Coordinates of C-alpha atoms and ligand atoms in Angstrom, one line a residue:
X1 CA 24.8 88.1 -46.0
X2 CA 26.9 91.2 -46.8
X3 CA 23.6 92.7 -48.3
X4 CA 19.9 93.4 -48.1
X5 CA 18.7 94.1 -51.4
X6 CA 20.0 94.4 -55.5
X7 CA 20.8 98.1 -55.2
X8 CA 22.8 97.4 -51.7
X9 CA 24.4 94.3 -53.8
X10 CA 25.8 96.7 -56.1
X11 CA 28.0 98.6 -53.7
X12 CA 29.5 95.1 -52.8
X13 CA 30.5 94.2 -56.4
X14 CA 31.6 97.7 -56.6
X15 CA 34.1 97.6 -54.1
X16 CA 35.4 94.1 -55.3
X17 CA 36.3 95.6 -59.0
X18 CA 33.3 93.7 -60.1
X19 CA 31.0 96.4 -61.3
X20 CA 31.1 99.1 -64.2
X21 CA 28.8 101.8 -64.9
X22 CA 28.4 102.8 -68.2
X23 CA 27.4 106.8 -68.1
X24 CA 27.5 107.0 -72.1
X25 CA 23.6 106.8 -73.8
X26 CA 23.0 103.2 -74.7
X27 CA 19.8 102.3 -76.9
X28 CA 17.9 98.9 -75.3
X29 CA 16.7 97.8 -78.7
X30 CA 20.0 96.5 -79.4
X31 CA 23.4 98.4 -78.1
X32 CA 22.6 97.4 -74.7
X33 CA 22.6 93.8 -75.2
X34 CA 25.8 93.5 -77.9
X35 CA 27.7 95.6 -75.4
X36 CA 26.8 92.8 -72.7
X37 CA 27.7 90.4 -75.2
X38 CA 31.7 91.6 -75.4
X39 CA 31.6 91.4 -71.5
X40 CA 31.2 87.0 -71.8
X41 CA 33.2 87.4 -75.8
X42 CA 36.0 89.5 -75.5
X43 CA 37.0 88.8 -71.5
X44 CA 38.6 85.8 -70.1
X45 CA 36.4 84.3 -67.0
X46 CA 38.3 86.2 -64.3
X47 CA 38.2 89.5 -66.2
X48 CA 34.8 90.0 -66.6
X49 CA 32.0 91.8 -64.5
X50 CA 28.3 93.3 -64.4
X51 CA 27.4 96.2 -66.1
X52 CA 25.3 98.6 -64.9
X53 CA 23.7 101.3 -67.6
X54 CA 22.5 104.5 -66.3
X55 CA 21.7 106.4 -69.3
X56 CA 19.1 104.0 -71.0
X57 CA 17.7 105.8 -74.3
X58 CA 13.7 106.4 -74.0
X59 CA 14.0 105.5 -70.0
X60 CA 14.6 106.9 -66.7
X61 CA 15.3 103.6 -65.3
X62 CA 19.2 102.0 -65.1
X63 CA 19.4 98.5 -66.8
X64 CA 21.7 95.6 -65.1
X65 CA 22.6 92.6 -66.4
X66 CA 26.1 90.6 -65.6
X67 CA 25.6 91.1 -62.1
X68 CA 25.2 87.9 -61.0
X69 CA 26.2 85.8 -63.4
X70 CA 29.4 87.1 -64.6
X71 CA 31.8 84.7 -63.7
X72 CA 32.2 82.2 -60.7
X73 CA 33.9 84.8 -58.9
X74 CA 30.8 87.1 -59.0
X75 CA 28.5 84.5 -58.7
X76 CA 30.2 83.7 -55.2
X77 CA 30.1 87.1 -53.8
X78 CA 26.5 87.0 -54.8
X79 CA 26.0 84.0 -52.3
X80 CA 28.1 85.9 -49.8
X81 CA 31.0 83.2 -50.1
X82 CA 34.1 82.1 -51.9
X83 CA 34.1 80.1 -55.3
X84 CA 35.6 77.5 -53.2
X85 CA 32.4 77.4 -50.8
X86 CA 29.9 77.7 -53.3
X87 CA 29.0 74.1 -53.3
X88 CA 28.9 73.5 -49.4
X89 CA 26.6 77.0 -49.3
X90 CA 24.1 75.0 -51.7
X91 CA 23.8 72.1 -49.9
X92 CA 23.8 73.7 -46.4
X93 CA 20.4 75.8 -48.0
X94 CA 19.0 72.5 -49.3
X95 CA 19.2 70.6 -46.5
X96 CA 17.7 73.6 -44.1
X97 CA 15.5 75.9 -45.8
X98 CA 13.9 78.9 -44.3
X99 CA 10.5 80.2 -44.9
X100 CA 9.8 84.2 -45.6
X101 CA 8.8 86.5 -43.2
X102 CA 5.2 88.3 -44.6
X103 CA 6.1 92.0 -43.6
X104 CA 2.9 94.6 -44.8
X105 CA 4.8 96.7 -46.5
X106 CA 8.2 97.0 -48.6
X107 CA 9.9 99.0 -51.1
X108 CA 8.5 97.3 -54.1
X109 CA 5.3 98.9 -53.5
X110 CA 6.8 102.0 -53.1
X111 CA 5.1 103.0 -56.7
X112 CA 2.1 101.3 -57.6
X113 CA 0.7 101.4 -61.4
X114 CA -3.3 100.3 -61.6
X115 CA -4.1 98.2 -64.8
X116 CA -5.6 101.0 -66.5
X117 CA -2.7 102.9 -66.6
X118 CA -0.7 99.8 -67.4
X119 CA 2.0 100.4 -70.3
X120 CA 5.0 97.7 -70.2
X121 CA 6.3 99.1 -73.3
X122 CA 7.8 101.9 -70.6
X123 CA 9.4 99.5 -68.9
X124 CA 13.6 99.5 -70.9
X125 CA 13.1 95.3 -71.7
X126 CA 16.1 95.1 -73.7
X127 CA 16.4 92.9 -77.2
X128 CA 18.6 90.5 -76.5
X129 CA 19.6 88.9 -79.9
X130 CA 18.8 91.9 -82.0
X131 CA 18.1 92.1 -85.6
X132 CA 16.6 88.0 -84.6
X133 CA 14.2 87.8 -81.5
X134 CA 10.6 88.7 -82.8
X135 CA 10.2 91.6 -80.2
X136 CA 12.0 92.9 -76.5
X137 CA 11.8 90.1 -73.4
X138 CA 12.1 89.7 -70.2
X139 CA 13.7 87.4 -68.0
X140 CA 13.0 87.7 -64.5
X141 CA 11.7 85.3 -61.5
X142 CA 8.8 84.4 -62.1
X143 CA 6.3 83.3 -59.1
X144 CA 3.4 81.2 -59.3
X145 CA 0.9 79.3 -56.7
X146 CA -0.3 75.5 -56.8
X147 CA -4.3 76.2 -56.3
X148 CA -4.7 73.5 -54.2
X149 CA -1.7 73.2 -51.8
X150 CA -0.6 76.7 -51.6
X151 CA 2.6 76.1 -52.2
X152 CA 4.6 78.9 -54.4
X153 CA 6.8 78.5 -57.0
X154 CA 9.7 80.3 -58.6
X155 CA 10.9 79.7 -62.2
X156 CA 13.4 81.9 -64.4
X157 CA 11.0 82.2 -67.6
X158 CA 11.1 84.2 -70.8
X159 CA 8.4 86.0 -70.8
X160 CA 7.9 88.1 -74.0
X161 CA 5.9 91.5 -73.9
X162 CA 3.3 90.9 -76.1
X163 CA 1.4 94.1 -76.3
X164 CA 1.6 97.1 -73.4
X165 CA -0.8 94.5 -71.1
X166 CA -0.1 91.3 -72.3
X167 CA 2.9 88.6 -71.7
X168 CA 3.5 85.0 -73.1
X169 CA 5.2 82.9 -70.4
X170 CA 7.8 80.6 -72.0
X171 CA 7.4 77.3 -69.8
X172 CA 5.7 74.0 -70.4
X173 CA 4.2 71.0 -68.8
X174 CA 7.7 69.9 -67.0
X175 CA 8.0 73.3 -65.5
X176 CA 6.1 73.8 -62.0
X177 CA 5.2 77.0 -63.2
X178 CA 3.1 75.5 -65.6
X179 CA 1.5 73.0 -63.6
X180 CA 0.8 75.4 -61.1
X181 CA -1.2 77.5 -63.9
X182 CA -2.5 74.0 -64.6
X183 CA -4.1 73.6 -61.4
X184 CA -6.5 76.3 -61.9
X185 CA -6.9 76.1 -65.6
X186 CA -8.6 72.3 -65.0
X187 CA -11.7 74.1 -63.1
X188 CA -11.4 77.2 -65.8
X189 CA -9.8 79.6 -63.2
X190 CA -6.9 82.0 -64.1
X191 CA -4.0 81.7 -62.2
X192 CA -2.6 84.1 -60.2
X193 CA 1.2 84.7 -61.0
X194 CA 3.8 87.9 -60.4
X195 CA 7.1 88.7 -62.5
X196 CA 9.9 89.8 -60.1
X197 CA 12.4 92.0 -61.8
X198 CA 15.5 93.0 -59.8
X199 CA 15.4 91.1 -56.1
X200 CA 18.1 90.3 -53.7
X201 CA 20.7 87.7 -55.4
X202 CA 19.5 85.3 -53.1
X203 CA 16.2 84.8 -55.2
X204 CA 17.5 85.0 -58.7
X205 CA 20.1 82.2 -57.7
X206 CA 17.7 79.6 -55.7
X207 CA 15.1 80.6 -58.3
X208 CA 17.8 79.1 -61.1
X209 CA 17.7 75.6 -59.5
X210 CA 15.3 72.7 -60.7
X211 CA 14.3 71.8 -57.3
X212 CA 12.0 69.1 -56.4
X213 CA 8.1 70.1 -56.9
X214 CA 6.8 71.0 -53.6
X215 CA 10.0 72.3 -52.6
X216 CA 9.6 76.0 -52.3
X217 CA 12.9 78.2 -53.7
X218 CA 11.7 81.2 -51.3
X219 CA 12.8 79.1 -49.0
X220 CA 16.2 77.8 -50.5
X221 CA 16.6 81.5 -50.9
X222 CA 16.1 82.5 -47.2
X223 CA 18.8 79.8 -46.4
X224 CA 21.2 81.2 -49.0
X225 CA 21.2 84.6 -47.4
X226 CA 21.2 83.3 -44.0
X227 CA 17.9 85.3 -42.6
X228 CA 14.4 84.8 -44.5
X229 CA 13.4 87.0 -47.5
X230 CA 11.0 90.0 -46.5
X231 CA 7.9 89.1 -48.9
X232 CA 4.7 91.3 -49.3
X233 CA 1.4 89.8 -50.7
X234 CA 1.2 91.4 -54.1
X235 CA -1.5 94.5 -54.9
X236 CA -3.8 92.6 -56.9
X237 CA -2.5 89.0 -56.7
X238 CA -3.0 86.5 -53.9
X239 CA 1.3 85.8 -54.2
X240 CA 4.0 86.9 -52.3
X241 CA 7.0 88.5 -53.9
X242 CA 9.9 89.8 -52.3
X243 CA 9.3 93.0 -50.5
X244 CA 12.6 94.4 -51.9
X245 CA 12.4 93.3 -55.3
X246 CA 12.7 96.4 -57.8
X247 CA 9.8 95.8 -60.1
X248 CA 6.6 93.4 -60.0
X249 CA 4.4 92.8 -62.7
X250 CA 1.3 91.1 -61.4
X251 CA -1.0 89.2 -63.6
X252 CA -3.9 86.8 -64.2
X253 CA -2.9 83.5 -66.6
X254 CA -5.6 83.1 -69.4
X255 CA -7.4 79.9 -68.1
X256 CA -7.6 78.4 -72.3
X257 CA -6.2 80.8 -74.4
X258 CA -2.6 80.5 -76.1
X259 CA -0.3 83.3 -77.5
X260 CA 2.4 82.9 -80.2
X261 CA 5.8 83.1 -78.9
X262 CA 9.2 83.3 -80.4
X263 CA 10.9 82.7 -82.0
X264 CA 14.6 83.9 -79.7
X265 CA 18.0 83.6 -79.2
X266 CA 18.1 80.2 -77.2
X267 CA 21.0 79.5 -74.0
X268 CA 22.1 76.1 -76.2
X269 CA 23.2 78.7 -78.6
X270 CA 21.2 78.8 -81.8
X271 CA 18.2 80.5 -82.5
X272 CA 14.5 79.3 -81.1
X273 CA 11.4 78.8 -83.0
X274 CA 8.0 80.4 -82.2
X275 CA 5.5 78.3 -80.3
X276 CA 2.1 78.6 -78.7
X277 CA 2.3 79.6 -75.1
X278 CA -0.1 80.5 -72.0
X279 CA -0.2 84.4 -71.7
X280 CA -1.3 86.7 -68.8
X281 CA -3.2 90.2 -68.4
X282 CA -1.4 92.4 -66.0
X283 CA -3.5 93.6 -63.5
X284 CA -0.6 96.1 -61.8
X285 CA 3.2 97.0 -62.2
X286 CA 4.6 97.9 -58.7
X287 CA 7.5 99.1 -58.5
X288 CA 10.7 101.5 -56.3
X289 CA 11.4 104.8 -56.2
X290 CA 14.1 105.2 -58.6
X291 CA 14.0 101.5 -59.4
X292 CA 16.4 99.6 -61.8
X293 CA 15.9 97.0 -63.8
X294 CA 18.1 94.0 -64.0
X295 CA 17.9 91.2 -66.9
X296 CA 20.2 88.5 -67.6
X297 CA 22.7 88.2 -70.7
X298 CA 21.3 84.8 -71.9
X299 CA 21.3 83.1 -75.3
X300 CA 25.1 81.8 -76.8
X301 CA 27.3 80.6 -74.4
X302 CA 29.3 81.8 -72.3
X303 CA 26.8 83.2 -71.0
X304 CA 24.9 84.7 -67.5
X305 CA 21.7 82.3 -67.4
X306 CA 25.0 79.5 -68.4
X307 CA 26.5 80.9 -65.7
X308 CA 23.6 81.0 -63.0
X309 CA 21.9 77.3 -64.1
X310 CA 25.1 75.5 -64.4
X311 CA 26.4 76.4 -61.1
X312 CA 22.6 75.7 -59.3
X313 CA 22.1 72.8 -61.3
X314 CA 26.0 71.1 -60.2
X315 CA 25.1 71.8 -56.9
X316 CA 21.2 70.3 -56.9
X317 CA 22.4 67.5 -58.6
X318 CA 25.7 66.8 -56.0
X319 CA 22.8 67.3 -53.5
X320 CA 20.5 64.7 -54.6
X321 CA 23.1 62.3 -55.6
X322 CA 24.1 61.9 -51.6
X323 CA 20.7 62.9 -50.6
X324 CA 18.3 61.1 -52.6
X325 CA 20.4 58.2 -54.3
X326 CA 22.8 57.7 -50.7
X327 CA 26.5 58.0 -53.1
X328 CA 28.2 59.5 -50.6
X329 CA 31.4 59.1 -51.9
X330 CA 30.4 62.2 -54.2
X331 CA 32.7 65.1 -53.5
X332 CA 32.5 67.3 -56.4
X333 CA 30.2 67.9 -59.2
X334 CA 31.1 70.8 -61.8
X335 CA 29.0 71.8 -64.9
X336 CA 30.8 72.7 -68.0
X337 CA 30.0 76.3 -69.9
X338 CA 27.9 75.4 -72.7
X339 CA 24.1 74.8 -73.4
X340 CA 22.8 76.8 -70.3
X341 CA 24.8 74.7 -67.6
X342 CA 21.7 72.3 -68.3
X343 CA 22.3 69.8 -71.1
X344 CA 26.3 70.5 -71.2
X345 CA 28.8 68.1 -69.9
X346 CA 29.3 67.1 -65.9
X347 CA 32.5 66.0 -64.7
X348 CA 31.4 63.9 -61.2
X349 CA 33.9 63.6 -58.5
X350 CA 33.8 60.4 -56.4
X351 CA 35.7 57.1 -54.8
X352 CA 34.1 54.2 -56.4
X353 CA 33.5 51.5 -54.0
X354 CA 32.7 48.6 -55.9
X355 CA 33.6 47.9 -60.0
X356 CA 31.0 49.7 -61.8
X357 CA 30.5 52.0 -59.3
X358 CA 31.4 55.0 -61.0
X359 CA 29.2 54.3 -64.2
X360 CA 26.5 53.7 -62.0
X361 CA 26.4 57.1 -60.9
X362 CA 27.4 58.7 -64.2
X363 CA 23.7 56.9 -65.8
X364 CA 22.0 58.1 -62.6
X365 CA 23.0 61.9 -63.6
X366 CA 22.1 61.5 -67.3
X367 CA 18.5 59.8 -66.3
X368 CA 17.8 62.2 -63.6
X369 CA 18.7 65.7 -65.7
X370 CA 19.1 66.9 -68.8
X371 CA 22.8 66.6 -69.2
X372 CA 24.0 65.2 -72.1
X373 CA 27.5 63.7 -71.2
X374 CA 29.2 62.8 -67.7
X375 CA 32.8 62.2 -66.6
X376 CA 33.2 60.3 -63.8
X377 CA 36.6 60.9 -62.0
X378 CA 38.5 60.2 -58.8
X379 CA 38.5 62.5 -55.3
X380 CA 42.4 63.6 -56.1
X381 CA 41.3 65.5 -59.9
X382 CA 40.5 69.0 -59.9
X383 CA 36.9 69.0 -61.6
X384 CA 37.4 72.5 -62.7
X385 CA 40.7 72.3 -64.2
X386 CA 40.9 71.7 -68.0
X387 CA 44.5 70.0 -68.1
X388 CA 43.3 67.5 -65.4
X389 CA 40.4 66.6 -67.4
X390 CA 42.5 66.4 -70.3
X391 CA 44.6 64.3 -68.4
X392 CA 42.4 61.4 -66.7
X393 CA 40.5 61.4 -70.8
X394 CA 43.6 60.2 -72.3
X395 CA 45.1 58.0 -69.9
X396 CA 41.8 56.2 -67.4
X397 CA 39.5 55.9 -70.3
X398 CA 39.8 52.8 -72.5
X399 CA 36.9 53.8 -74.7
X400 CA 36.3 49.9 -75.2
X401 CA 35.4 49.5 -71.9
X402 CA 35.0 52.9 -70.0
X403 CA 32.2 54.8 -72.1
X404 CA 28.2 54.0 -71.8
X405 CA 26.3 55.2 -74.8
X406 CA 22.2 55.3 -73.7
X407 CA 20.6 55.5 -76.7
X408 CA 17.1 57.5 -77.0
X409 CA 17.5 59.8 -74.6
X410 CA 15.2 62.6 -74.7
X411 CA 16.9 65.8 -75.6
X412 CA 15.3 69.6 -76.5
X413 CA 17.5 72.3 -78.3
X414 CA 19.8 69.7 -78.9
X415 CA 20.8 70.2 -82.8
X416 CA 22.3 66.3 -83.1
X417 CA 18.3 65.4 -81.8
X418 CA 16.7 63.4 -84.8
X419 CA 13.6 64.6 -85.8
X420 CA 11.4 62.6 -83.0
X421 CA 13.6 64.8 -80.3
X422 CA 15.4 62.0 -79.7
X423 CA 19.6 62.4 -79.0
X424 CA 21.9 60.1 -76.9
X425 CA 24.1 60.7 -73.8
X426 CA 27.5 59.4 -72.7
X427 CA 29.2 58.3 -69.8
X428 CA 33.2 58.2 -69.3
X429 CA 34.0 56.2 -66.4
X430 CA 37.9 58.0 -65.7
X431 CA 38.3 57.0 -62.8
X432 CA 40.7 54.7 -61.8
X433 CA 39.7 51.0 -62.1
X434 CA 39.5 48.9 -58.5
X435 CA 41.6 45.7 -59.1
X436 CA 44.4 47.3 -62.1
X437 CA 47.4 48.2 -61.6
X438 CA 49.0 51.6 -61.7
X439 CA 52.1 52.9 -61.3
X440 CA 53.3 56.2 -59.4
X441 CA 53.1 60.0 -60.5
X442 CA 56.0 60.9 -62.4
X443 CA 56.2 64.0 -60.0
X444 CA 58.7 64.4 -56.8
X445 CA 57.2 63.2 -53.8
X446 CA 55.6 66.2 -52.1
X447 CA 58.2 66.6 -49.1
X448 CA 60.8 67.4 -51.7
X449 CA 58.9 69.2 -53.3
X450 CA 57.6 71.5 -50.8
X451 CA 61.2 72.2 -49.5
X452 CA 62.3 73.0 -52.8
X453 CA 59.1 75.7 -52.2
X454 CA 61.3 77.2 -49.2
X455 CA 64.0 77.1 -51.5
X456 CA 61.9 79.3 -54.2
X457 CA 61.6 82.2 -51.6
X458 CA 65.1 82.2 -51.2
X459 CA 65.3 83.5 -54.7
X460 CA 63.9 86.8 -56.6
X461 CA 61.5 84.0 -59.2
X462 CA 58.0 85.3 -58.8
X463 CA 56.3 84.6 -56.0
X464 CA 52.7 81.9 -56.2
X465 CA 50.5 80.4 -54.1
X466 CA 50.9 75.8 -54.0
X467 CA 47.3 75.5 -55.8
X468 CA 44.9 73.4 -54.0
X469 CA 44.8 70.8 -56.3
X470 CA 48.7 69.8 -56.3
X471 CA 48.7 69.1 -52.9
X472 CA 45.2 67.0 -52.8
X473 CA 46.3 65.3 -55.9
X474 CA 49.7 64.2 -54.7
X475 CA 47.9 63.1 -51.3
X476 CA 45.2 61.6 -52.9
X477 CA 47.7 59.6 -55.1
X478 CA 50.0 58.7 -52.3
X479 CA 47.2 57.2 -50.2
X480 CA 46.1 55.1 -53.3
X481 CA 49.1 53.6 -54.0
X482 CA 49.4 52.9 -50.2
X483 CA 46.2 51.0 -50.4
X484 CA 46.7 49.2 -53.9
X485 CA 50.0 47.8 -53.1
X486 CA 48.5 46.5 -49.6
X487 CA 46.1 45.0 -52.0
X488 CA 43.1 46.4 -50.0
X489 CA 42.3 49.0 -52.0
X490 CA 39.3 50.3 -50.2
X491 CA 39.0 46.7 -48.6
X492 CA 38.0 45.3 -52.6
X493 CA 41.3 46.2 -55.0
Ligands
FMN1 C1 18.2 83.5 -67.7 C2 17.4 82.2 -67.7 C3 16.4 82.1 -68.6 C4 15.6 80.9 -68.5 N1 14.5 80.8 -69.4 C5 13.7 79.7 -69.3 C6 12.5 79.7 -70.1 O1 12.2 80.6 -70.9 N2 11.7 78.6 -69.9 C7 12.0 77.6 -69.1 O2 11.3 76.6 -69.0 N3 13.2 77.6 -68.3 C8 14.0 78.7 -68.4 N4 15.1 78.7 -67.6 C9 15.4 77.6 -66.7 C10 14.5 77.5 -65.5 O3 14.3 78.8 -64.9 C11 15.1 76.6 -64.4 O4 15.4 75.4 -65.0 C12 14.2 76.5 -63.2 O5 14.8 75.6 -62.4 C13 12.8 75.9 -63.6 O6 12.1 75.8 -62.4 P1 10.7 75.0 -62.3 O7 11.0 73.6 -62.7 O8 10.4 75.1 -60.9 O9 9.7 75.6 -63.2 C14 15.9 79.9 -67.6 C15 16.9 80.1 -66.7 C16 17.7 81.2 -66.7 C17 18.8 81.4 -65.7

């Protein structure tokens, strides 16, 4: 990968336009954040790009935030690929994961603070929904151990600064993070655990991803870069962080006692309530010379953390559909903008085999994640583009026969949830039915229409590139209609 650490990732989103300082005094408590806020409000997708704040009021420290997350574009160059190779980067990392390599030393101890001299209240955590979270928070990768097999974890969590030595963790019994804390609450042990703020893209991105327990994401990120993360065992914790991570807060879990938490802007969109949550003492901040600090724009979509899960979670679920379920006529998965890329809508690309193929697969996405509704469409539709989507809604969908409701679904943040929690999700099978008959695109055939490309250079019209998804759609509805009127669609039709 085209970088080593966050600081040397900020050169390559400078020199792709994708990066602007902002020299001008900003105050964390709640300028930062609302200036962050225009970057996802008042830009379209393409347009927009991290932020880096140098003059941060009451700090010496820069602040980040946008950096990765800013728009598929920018999350791309932060895997050190193109939009278009996002998905095959995933499941490449997936499938071969690669441990860290335990150096002694690394930047991130470069400045060690011992617990007495603790102060977190130093540290510029900006307010992210200000004038409405109860207090500053931040949101970083947080690593935790499993007492008994070793194994490390790495969750994104809130975790709200509490007092100058104290932080809530905002996780819960699904989250590994908490069963890892778990482990060694049972026999009345705190739990070790370290907050990693600012590490090489690699980690915030695999650390985004709801991978299976057991399954490391210091690995996934070591396969995401390409070479294995540099990690350091932490100054006062048995846990390894990355070596090059900016800032590490280090920390022992209270074994039994709770915190109040919240209540804070939420990623579905609307403001949290406050709960009880586990809460750690921090025994040490290390941190780099210099070091910045880097903290996602979350809360109302569109959003970074929207951003960063949706496009981890399309890819983990594309993975485990071939992987773990064997559909391996999956070629595309994509995770609409809204409700943290987590409970939003999936559009699933396949080629159904078999009639009810495609619902099949659209019931195994809603029982297997959190997403609410899933659109099940053929290999020749662009996933990602709206008037495709449009398209294949109004005409493949006969909502008498084409849409599953599954009733009780368990649902959190979701406002339509009655008051047990309990919501619904929906599959739309638009994919087009083995067995019925369809007619022909109403577009040229593509040899005409490519020469009458040829003939388009000829002229002084403005020059474009054919998209992509013209020419796969036009092939992909060529070969269908091949196959239906041989009446062996796929061998079944
Ligand atoms: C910016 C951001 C903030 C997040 N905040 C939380 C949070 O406070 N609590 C939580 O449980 N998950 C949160 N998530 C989602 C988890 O990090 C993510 O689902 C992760 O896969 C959980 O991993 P785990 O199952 O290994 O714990 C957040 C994600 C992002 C990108």
């Amino acid at each position: 990968m085209a970088y080593r650490d966050l600081r040397d990732y900020l050169g390559l989103l400078e020199s792709h336009g994708k990066l602007r300082r902002v020299k001008r005094q900003v105050d964390p408590s709640w300028e930062l954040s609302c200036m962050a806020r225009w970057v996802y409000q008042g830009f379209p997708e393409d347009r927009r790009f991290g932020l880096l704040f140098e003059n941060v009021k009451g700090s010496s420290m820069s602040v980040g935030t946008a950096l990765i997350g800013a728009s598929r574009d920018v999350y791309a160059l932060a895997m050190g690929a193109t939009p278009e190779k996002i998905h095959d980067t995933w499941l490449r990392a997936l499938r071969n994961p690669l441990p860290p390599k335990l150096v002694n030393s690394g930047p991130a101890h470069e400045v060690v603070i011992p617990k007495e001299k603790v102060d977190l209240t130093s540290l510029p955590v900006p307010t992210w929904t200000p004038g409405k979270d109860v207090t500053p928070c931040i949101t970083a990768c947080v690593i935790t151990r499993d007492r008994d097999s070793g194994v490390q974890n790495i969750g994104t969590y809130r975790c709200q600064v509490q007092s100058k030595n104290q932080i809530t963790l905002n996780t819960n019994p699904g989250r590994q993070g908490y069963q890892n804390y778990e482990s060694y609450a049972a026999r009345g042990e705190a739990a070790p655990v370290a907050v990693a703020i600012g590490c090489e893209p690699a980690v915030h991105l695999a650390t985004s991803a709801a991978l299976p327990k057991g399954m490391d994401e210091m690995h996934v990120a070591g396969a995401l870069k390409g070479e294995p993360i540099e990690v350091v065992r932490g100054k006062t914790v048995d846990i390894l962080v990355p070596a090059h991570a900016e800032i590490v807060v280090e920390g022992l879990l209270h074994p039994t006692g709770r915190m109040v938490e919240g209540g804070f802007g939420e990623f579905a969109g609307y403001m949290g309530h406050a709960a009880e949550r586990i809460w750690f003492e921090v025994t040490a901040i290390t941190h780099r010379r210099n070091p910045i600090y880097y903290g996602y724009t979350s809360q109302c979509p569109p959003s970074e953390s929207t951003m960063i899960q949706g496009q981890a979670n399309e890819c983990v679920i594309h993975w485990q559909l071939i992987d773990v379920f064997g559909e391996q006529t999956v070629t595309d998965v994509a995770i609409n903008q809204t409700h943290g890329g987590l409970m939003g809508h999936a559009v699933v690309q396949m080629t159904p085999l078999y009639g009810g193929h495609a619902k099949k697969v659209g019931r195994l996405v809603c029982e297997m994640s959190h997403i609410k509704m899933v659109t099940l469409v053929d290999t020749g539709i662009d996933v990602r583009y709206q008037q495709h989507l449009d398209w294949v809604w109004n005409s493949l969908i006969n909502p008498a026969t084409d849409v599953v409701i599954i009733k009780d679904a368990c649902m959190f943040f979701d406002p339509s949830q009655d008051a047990a929690g309990r919501s619904g999700k929906m599959v739309l099978d638009a994919t087009h039915k083995i067995g019925h008959s369809y007619t022909d695109l109403s577009l040229p055939p593509k040899h005409l229409l490519w020469k009458a490309y040829e003939s388009w250079q000829d002229t002084d019209l403005p020059a474009f590139n054919i998209p992509q998804r013209v020419e796969h759609s036009l092939d992909w509805h060529a070969r269908r209609l091949e196959r239906s009127e041989k009446g062996r669609f796929l061998g079944l039709g």
